[in-house]
PDB file of C-alpha atoms in Angstrom:
ATOM      1  CA  MET Y1350      24.370 -17.620  -1.866  1.00  0.00           C
ATOM      2  CA  GLY Y1351      27.673 -19.403  -1.433  1.00  0.00           C
ATOM      3  CA  MET Y1352      30.363 -18.806  -4.031  1.00  0.00           C
ATOM      4  CA  LYS Y1353      34.103 -19.345  -4.034  1.00  0.00           C
ATOM      5  CA  LEU Y1354      35.706 -16.880  -6.395  1.00  0.00           C
ATOM      6  CA  ILE Y1355      39.135 -15.776  -7.601  1.00  0.00           C
ATOM      7  CA  LEU Y1356      39.595 -12.349  -9.201  1.00  0.00           C
ATOM      8  CA  LEU Y1357      42.389 -12.114 -11.758  1.00  0.00           C
ATOM      9  CA  GLY Y1358      43.539  -9.066 -13.680  1.00  0.00           C
ATOM     10  CA  ALA Y1359      46.517  -6.821 -14.234  1.00  0.00           C
ATOM     11  CA  PRO Y1360      47.566  -4.282 -11.572  1.00  0.00           C
ATOM     12  CA  GLY Y1361      45.093  -1.399 -11.799  1.00  0.00           C
ATOM     13  CA  ALA Y1362      42.381  -3.479 -13.523  1.00  0.00           C
ATOM     14  CA  GLY Y1363      39.978  -2.742 -10.657  1.00  0.00           C
ATOM     15  CA  LYS Y1364      40.086  -6.088  -8.818  1.00  0.00           C
ATOM     16  CA  GLY Y1365      39.994  -4.499  -5.349  1.00  0.00           C
ATOM     17  CA  THR Y1366      37.028  -2.279  -6.239  1.00  0.00           C
ATOM     18  CA  GLN Y1367      35.040  -5.147  -7.769  1.00  0.00           C
ATOM     19  CA  ALA Y1368      35.935  -7.476  -4.873  1.00  0.00           C
ATOM     20  CA  GLU Y1369      34.477  -4.925  -2.425  1.00  0.00           C
ATOM     21  CA  ILE Y1370      31.230  -4.606  -4.439  1.00  0.00           C
ATOM     22  CA  LEU Y1371      30.856  -8.393  -4.889  1.00  0.00           C
ATOM     23  CA  SER Y1372      31.571  -8.988  -1.214  1.00  0.00           C
ATOM     24  CA  ALA Y1373      28.643  -6.707  -0.284  1.00  0.00           C
ATOM     25  CA  LYS Y1374      26.302  -8.113  -2.979  1.00  0.00           C
ATOM     26  CA  LEU Y1375      27.006 -11.782  -2.258  1.00  0.00           C
ATOM     27  CA  GLY Y1376      27.519 -11.469   1.505  1.00  0.00           C
ATOM     28  CA  ILE Y1377      30.916 -13.222   1.435  1.00  0.00           C
ATOM     29  CA  PRO Y1378      34.299 -11.932   2.649  1.00  0.00           C
ATOM     30  CA  THR Y1379      37.119 -10.729   0.414  1.00  0.00           C
ATOM     31  CA  ILE Y1380      40.378 -12.401   1.353  1.00  0.00           C
ATOM     32  CA  SER Y1381      43.271 -10.124   0.419  1.00  0.00           C
ATOM     33  CA  THR Y1382      46.649 -11.787   0.865  1.00  0.00           C
ATOM     34  CA  GLY Y1383      48.281  -8.546   1.983  1.00  0.00           C
ATOM     35  CA  ASN Y1384      45.712  -8.072   4.767  1.00  0.00           C
ATOM     36  CA  ILE Y1385      45.799 -11.650   6.087  1.00  0.00           C
ATOM     37  CA  LEU Y1386      49.595 -11.699   5.982  1.00  0.00           C
ATOM     38  CA  ARG Y1387      49.682  -8.523   8.109  1.00  0.00           C
ATOM     39  CA  ALA Y1388      47.044  -9.972  10.488  1.00  0.00           C
ATOM     40  CA  ALA Y1389      48.953 -13.270  10.908  1.00  0.00           C
ATOM     41  CA  ILE Y1390      52.133 -11.333  11.723  1.00  0.00           C
ATOM     42  CA  LYS Y1391      50.282  -9.020  14.138  1.00  0.00           C
ATOM     43  CA  ASP Y1392      48.652 -12.017  15.900  1.00  0.00           C
ATOM     44  CA  GLN Y1393      52.085 -13.705  15.984  1.00  0.00           C
ATOM     45  CA  THR Y1394      50.696 -17.014  14.683  1.00  0.00           C
ATOM     46  CA  PRO Y1395      53.441 -19.597  13.991  1.00  0.00           C
ATOM     47  CA  ILE Y1396      52.968 -19.266  10.231  1.00  0.00           C
ATOM     48  CA  GLY Y1397      52.803 -15.456  10.554  1.00  0.00           C
ATOM     49  CA  MET Y1398      56.147 -15.429  12.384  1.00  0.00           C
ATOM     50  CA  GLU Y1399      57.613 -17.655   9.660  1.00  0.00           C
ATOM     51  CA  ALA Y1400      56.440 -15.159   7.006  1.00  0.00           C
ATOM     52  CA  LYS Y1401      57.906 -12.286   9.046  1.00  0.00           C
ATOM     53  CA  SER Y1402      61.333 -13.949   9.179  1.00  0.00           C
ATOM     54  CA  TYR Y1403      61.455 -13.964   5.355  1.00  0.00           C
ATOM     55  CA  MET Y1404      60.190 -10.383   5.086  1.00  0.00           C
ATOM     56  CA  ASP Y1405      62.674  -9.118   7.690  1.00  0.00           C
ATOM     57  CA  ALA Y1406      65.451 -10.714   5.641  1.00  0.00           C
ATOM     58  CA  GLY Y1407      64.148  -8.903   2.543  1.00  0.00           C
ATOM     59  CA  LYS Y1408      63.168 -12.194   0.889  1.00  0.00           C
ATOM     60  CA  LEU Y1409      59.938 -13.180  -0.847  1.00  0.00           C
ATOM     61  CA  VAL Y1410      57.603 -15.212   1.344  1.00  0.00           C
ATOM     62  CA  PRO Y1411      57.528 -18.756  -0.153  1.00  0.00           C
ATOM     63  CA  ASP Y1412      54.340 -20.089  -1.753  1.00  0.00           C
ATOM     64  CA  SER Y1413      53.950 -22.780   0.916  1.00  0.00           C
ATOM     65  CA  VAL Y1414      53.760 -20.117   3.655  1.00  0.00           C
ATOM     66  CA  ILE Y1415      51.375 -17.856   1.673  1.00  0.00           C
ATOM     67  CA  ILE Y1416      49.052 -20.799   0.908  1.00  0.00           C
ATOM     68  CA  GLY Y1417      49.258 -21.928   4.561  1.00  0.00           C
ATOM     69  CA  ILE Y1418      48.082 -18.509   5.727  1.00  0.00           C
ATOM     70  CA  VAL Y1419      45.292 -18.455   3.103  1.00  0.00           C
ATOM     71  CA  ALA Y1420      44.169 -21.996   4.075  1.00  0.00           C
ATOM     72  CA  GLN Y1421      44.013 -20.990   7.770  1.00  0.00           C
ATOM     73  CA  ARG Y1422      41.928 -17.915   6.911  1.00  0.00           C
ATOM     74  CA  LEU Y1423      39.507 -19.944   4.777  1.00  0.00           C
ATOM     75  CA  GLU Y1424      38.808 -22.237   7.748  1.00  0.00           C
ATOM     76  CA  GLN Y1425      37.195 -19.322   9.625  1.00  0.00           C
ATOM     77  CA  PRO Y1426      33.381 -19.477  10.025  1.00  0.00           C
ATOM     78  CA  ASP Y1427      32.749 -16.413   7.807  1.00  0.00           C
ATOM     79  CA  CYS Y1428      34.214 -18.269   4.792  1.00  0.00           C
ATOM     80  CA  GLN Y1429      31.956 -21.308   5.058  1.00  0.00           C
ATOM     81  CA  ALA Y1430      29.383 -19.815   2.678  1.00  0.00           C
ATOM     82  CA  GLY Y1431      32.013 -18.659   0.183  1.00  0.00           C
ATOM     83  CA  PHE Y1432      34.782 -16.102  -0.311  1.00  0.00           C
ATOM     84  CA  ILE Y1433      36.600 -13.950  -2.872  1.00  0.00           C
ATOM     85  CA  LEU Y1434      40.372 -14.313  -3.230  1.00  0.00           C
ATOM     86  CA  ASP Y1435      42.189 -11.145  -4.301  1.00  0.00           C
ATOM     87  CA  GLY Y1436      45.960 -11.222  -4.808  1.00  0.00           C
ATOM     88  CA  VAL Y1437      46.402 -14.990  -4.738  1.00  0.00           C
ATOM     89  CA  PRO Y1438      47.202 -17.139  -6.654  1.00  0.00           C
ATOM     90  CA  ARG Y1439      49.797 -15.045  -8.490  1.00  0.00           C
ATOM     91  CA  THR Y1440      51.600 -17.955 -10.151  1.00  0.00           C
ATOM     92  CA  ILE Y1441      50.868 -21.450 -11.485  1.00  0.00           C
ATOM     93  CA  GLY Y1442      52.863 -22.787  -8.495  1.00  0.00           C
ATOM     94  CA  GLN Y1443      50.487 -21.082  -6.050  1.00  0.00           C
ATOM     95  CA  ALA Y1444      47.451 -22.374  -7.981  1.00  0.00           C
ATOM     96  CA  GLN Y1445      48.818 -25.927  -7.772  1.00  0.00           C
ATOM     97  CA  ALA Y1446      49.482 -25.479  -4.036  1.00  0.00           C
ATOM     98  CA  LEU Y1447      45.847 -24.352  -3.525  1.00  0.00           C
ATOM     99  CA  ASP Y1448      44.701 -27.476  -5.400  1.00  0.00           C
ATOM    100  CA  ALA Y1449      46.973 -29.644  -3.259  1.00  0.00           C
ATOM    101  CA  ALA Y1450      45.500 -28.048  -0.110  1.00  0.00           C
ATOM    102  CA  GLY Y1451      42.027 -29.100  -1.313  1.00  0.00           C
ATOM    103  CA  ILE Y1452      40.859 -25.505  -1.858  1.00  0.00           C
ATOM    104  CA  THR Y1453      38.383 -25.414  -4.761  1.00  0.00           C
ATOM    105  CA  PHE Y1454      36.650 -22.603  -6.653  1.00  0.00           C
ATOM    106  CA  ASP Y1455      33.342 -22.111  -8.463  1.00  0.00           C
ATOM    107  CA  HIS Y1456      34.446 -19.290 -10.757  1.00  0.00           C
ATOM    108  CA  VAL Y1457      37.669 -17.546 -11.732  1.00  0.00           C
ATOM    109  CA  LEU Y1458      36.916 -14.065 -13.075  1.00  0.00           C
ATOM    110  CA  SER Y1459      39.543 -12.381 -15.237  1.00  0.00           C
ATOM    111  CA  ILE Y1460      39.086  -8.646 -15.780  1.00  0.00           C
ATOM    112  CA  GLU Y1461      40.366  -7.960 -19.313  1.00  0.00           C
ATOM    113  CA  ILE Y1462      41.867  -4.528 -19.937  1.00  0.00           C
ATOM    114  CA  SER Y1463      44.623  -3.309 -22.270  1.00  0.00           C
ATOM    115  CA  ASP Y1464      48.062  -2.294 -20.979  1.00  0.00           C
ATOM    116  CA  GLU Y1465      47.585   1.131 -22.591  1.00  0.00           C
ATOM    117  CA  GLU Y1466      44.379   1.714 -20.650  1.00  0.00           C
ATOM    118  CA  ILE Y1467      46.016   0.625 -17.397  1.00  0.00           C
ATOM    119  CA  GLU Y1468      49.039   2.868 -17.967  1.00  0.00           C
ATOM    120  CA  GLU Y1469      46.731   5.820 -18.639  1.00  0.00           C
ATOM    121  CA  ARG Y1470      44.565   4.978 -15.617  1.00  0.00           C
ATOM    122  CA  MET Y1471      47.519   4.615 -13.210  1.00  0.00           C
ATOM    123  CA  ALA Y1472      49.270   7.705 -14.558  1.00  0.00           C
ATOM    124  CA  GLY Y1473      46.217   9.786 -13.610  1.00  0.00           C
ATOM    125  CA  ARG Y1474      45.900   8.491 -10.028  1.00  0.00           C
ATOM    126  CA  ARG Y1475      46.583  10.919  -7.184  1.00  0.00           C
ATOM    127  CA  VAL Y1476      46.248  10.587  -3.408  1.00  0.00           C
ATOM    128  CA  CYS Y1477      46.055  13.218  -0.692  1.00  0.00           C
ATOM    129  CA  GLN Y1478      49.317  13.269   1.235  1.00  0.00           C
ATOM    130  CA  SER Y1479      47.465  14.231   4.412  1.00  0.00           C
ATOM    131  CA  CYS Y1480      44.260  12.136   4.544  1.00  0.00           C
ATOM    132  CA  GLY Y1481      44.858   9.515   1.816  1.00  0.00           C
ATOM    133  CA  ALA Y1482      41.697  10.375  -0.187  1.00  0.00           C
ATOM    134  CA  PRO Y1483      41.971   8.989  -3.759  1.00  0.00           C
ATOM    135  CA  TYR Y1484      41.553  11.098  -6.919  1.00  0.00           C
ATOM    136  CA  HIS Y1485      42.054  10.740 -10.650  1.00  0.00           C
ATOM    137  CA  VAL Y1486      42.942  13.637 -12.933  1.00  0.00           C
ATOM    138  CA  LYS Y1487      40.260  12.559 -15.456  1.00  0.00           C
ATOM    139  CA  ALA Y1488      37.824  10.181 -13.742  1.00  0.00           C
ATOM    140  CA  LYS Y1489      37.634  11.899 -10.347  1.00  0.00           C
ATOM    141  CA  PRO Y1490      39.409  15.277 -10.398  1.00  0.00           C
ATOM    142  CA  PRO Y1491      39.541  17.502  -7.293  1.00  0.00           C
ATOM    143  CA  LYS Y1492      37.674  20.820  -7.381  1.00  0.00           C
ATOM    144  CA  GLN Y1493      41.011  22.626  -7.287  1.00  0.00           C
ATOM    145  CA  GLU Y1494      43.957  21.092  -9.135  1.00  0.00           C
ATOM    146  CA  GLY Y1495      46.475  19.442  -6.796  1.00  0.00           C
ATOM    147  CA  VAL Y1496      44.422  20.142  -3.650  1.00  0.00           C
ATOM    148  CA  CYS Y1497      42.287  17.650  -1.657  1.00  0.00           C
ATOM    149  CA  ASP Y1498      38.563  18.521  -1.509  1.00  0.00           C
ATOM    150  CA  SER Y1499      38.238  17.073   1.995  1.00  0.00           C
ATOM    151  CA  CYS Y1500      41.183  18.452   3.925  1.00  0.00           C
ATOM    152  CA  GLY Y1501      43.057  20.826   1.609  1.00  0.00           C
ATOM    153  CA  GLY Y1502      46.178  18.649   1.670  1.00  0.00           C
ATOM    154  CA  PRO Y1503      48.488  18.335  -1.355  1.00  0.00           C
ATOM    155  CA  LEU Y1504      47.736  15.602  -3.925  1.00  0.00           C
ATOM    156  CA  VAL Y1505      50.697  13.424  -4.924  1.00  0.00           C
ATOM    157  CA  GLN Y1506      51.409  10.544  -7.280  1.00  0.00           C
ATOM    158  CA  ARG Y1507      52.416   7.334  -5.484  1.00  0.00           C
ATOM    159  CA  ASP Y1508      55.649   5.673  -6.578  1.00  0.00           C
ATOM    160  CA  ASP Y1509      53.571   2.586  -7.473  1.00  0.00           C
ATOM    161  CA  ASP Y1510      51.686   4.632 -10.071  1.00  0.00           C
ATOM    162  CA  LYS Y1511      54.731   6.134 -11.818  1.00  0.00           C
ATOM    163  CA  PRO Y1512      55.028   5.020 -15.489  1.00  0.00           C
ATOM    164  CA  GLU Y1513      58.259   3.011 -15.124  1.00  0.00           C
ATOM    165  CA  THR Y1514      56.894   1.135 -12.070  1.00  0.00           C
ATOM    166  CA  VAL Y1515      53.565   0.432 -13.788  1.00  0.00           C
ATOM    167  CA  HIS Y1516      55.396  -0.842 -16.879  1.00  0.00           C
ATOM    168  CA  HIS Y1517      57.481  -3.222 -14.759  1.00  0.00           C
ATOM    169  CA  ARG Y1518      54.443  -4.486 -12.807  1.00  0.00           C
ATOM    170  CA  LEU Y1519      52.625  -5.231 -16.087  1.00  0.00           C
ATOM    171  CA  GLU Y1520      55.657  -7.176 -17.385  1.00  0.00           C
ATOM    172  CA  VAL Y1521      55.663  -9.291 -14.204  1.00  0.00           C
ATOM    173  CA  TYR Y1522      51.880  -9.829 -14.494  1.00  0.00           C
ATOM    174  CA  HIS Y1523      52.138 -11.057 -18.111  1.00  0.00           C
ATOM    175  CA  ALA Y1524      55.060 -13.368 -17.308  1.00  0.00           C
ATOM    176  CA  GLU Y1525      53.861 -14.842 -14.002  1.00  0.00           C
ATOM    177  CA  THR Y1526      50.135 -14.326 -13.428  1.00  0.00           C
ATOM    178  CA  GLU Y1527      48.532 -14.285 -16.869  1.00  0.00           C
ATOM    179  CA  PRO Y1528      49.311 -18.012 -17.495  1.00  0.00           C
ATOM    180  CA  LEU Y1529      46.742 -18.743 -14.732  1.00  0.00           C
ATOM    181  CA  LYS Y1530      44.004 -17.938 -17.255  1.00  0.00           C
ATOM    182  CA  GLY Y1531      44.959 -21.024 -19.279  1.00  0.00           C
ATOM    183  CA  TYR Y1532      45.272 -23.101 -16.106  1.00  0.00           C
ATOM    184  CA  TYR Y1533      41.718 -22.307 -14.974  1.00  0.00           C
ATOM    185  CA  ALA Y1534      40.274 -22.353 -18.513  1.00  0.00           C
ATOM    186  CA  GLU Y1535      41.343 -26.015 -18.700  1.00  0.00           C
ATOM    187  CA  LYS Y1536      39.361 -26.661 -15.516  1.00  0.00           C
ATOM    188  CA  GLY Y1537      36.336 -25.033 -17.159  1.00  0.00           C
ATOM    189  CA  ILE Y1538      35.869 -22.347 -14.485  1.00  0.00           C
ATOM    190  CA  LEU Y1539      37.412 -19.245 -16.160  1.00  0.00           C
ATOM    191  CA  SER Y1540      35.084 -16.351 -17.047  1.00  0.00           C
ATOM    192  CA  PRO Y1541      36.824 -13.501 -18.909  1.00  0.00           C
ATOM    193  CA  VAL Y1542      35.133 -10.156 -18.164  1.00  0.00           C
ATOM    194  CA  ASP Y1543      35.729  -7.253 -20.530  1.00  0.00           C
ATOM    195  CA  ASN Y1544      36.399  -4.052 -18.610  1.00  0.00           C
ATOM    196  CA  GLN Y1545      33.541  -1.580 -19.135  1.00  0.00           C
ATOM    197  CA  SER Y1546      33.545   2.204 -19.194  1.00  0.00           C
ATOM    198  CA  THR Y1547      32.112   2.436 -15.655  1.00  0.00           C
ATOM    199  CA  ILE Y1548      32.617   0.471 -12.429  1.00  0.00           C
ATOM    200  CA  GLU Y1549      28.868  -0.313 -12.312  1.00  0.00           C
ATOM    201  CA  ALA Y1550      28.826  -1.676 -15.864  1.00  0.00           C
ATOM    202  CA  THR Y1551      31.810  -3.928 -15.102  1.00  0.00           C
ATOM    203  CA  THR Y1552      29.966  -5.236 -12.013  1.00  0.00           C
ATOM    204  CA  ASP Y1553      26.900  -5.983 -14.194  1.00  0.00           C
ATOM    205  CA  VAL Y1554      29.023  -8.042 -16.619  1.00  0.00           C
ATOM    206  CA  ILE Y1555      30.586  -9.932 -13.688  1.00  0.00           C
ATOM    207  CA  MET Y1556      27.140 -10.735 -12.205  1.00  0.00           C
ATOM    208  CA  GLU Y1557      26.026 -11.970 -15.628  1.00  0.00           C
ATOM    209  CA  ALA Y1558      29.149 -14.207 -15.847  1.00  0.00           C
ATOM    210  CA  LEU Y1559      28.251 -15.629 -12.421  1.00  0.00           C
ATOM    211  CA  GLY Y1560      24.712 -16.312 -13.610  1.00  0.00           C
ATOM    212  CA  ILE Y1561      23.158 -14.001 -11.007  1.00  0.00           C
TER     213      ILE Y1561
END
């Protein structure tokens, strides 16, 4: 079943997790901007090399380059039946550039979750320094505190998950990305999805919003 989707939500809202589940259920690829940017640079495509020149200079990659890379990826055969965009658009400017490139969507799903819940969720995240296995002090604690179940490596908190970083990322989200909800609501394709107490329950609400 072909569907072109965008997943919106604050950092830590669970977009990546839901994108993975939806990708498997609907049989369509998840297009993560970070991944395709890295692939374009690795393959040394002209647009990838352009992106690299900005990154090497410590500058933000301009919207036109990001959208160019996304548009190229969406032309691949595996996207013909649909796709899920995760991580783009981040701003109204990027959304307008996608429109201008003729890229359309069936549904824009916005995972709704409070800042407090996100701060608590991120604060509890831990990863194994050795093998990268993810844990959470409440939701998925290791058998032994601070020690990885799989390899016995030490569990650490990533800089991204530290309270001051999370707070800043949420501020940026509210200022730059949240206005997209109004943009897509006007087009009649926004479906707000209230975050549920479990990953499975959130998936169920998303499937309901998609009419599946």
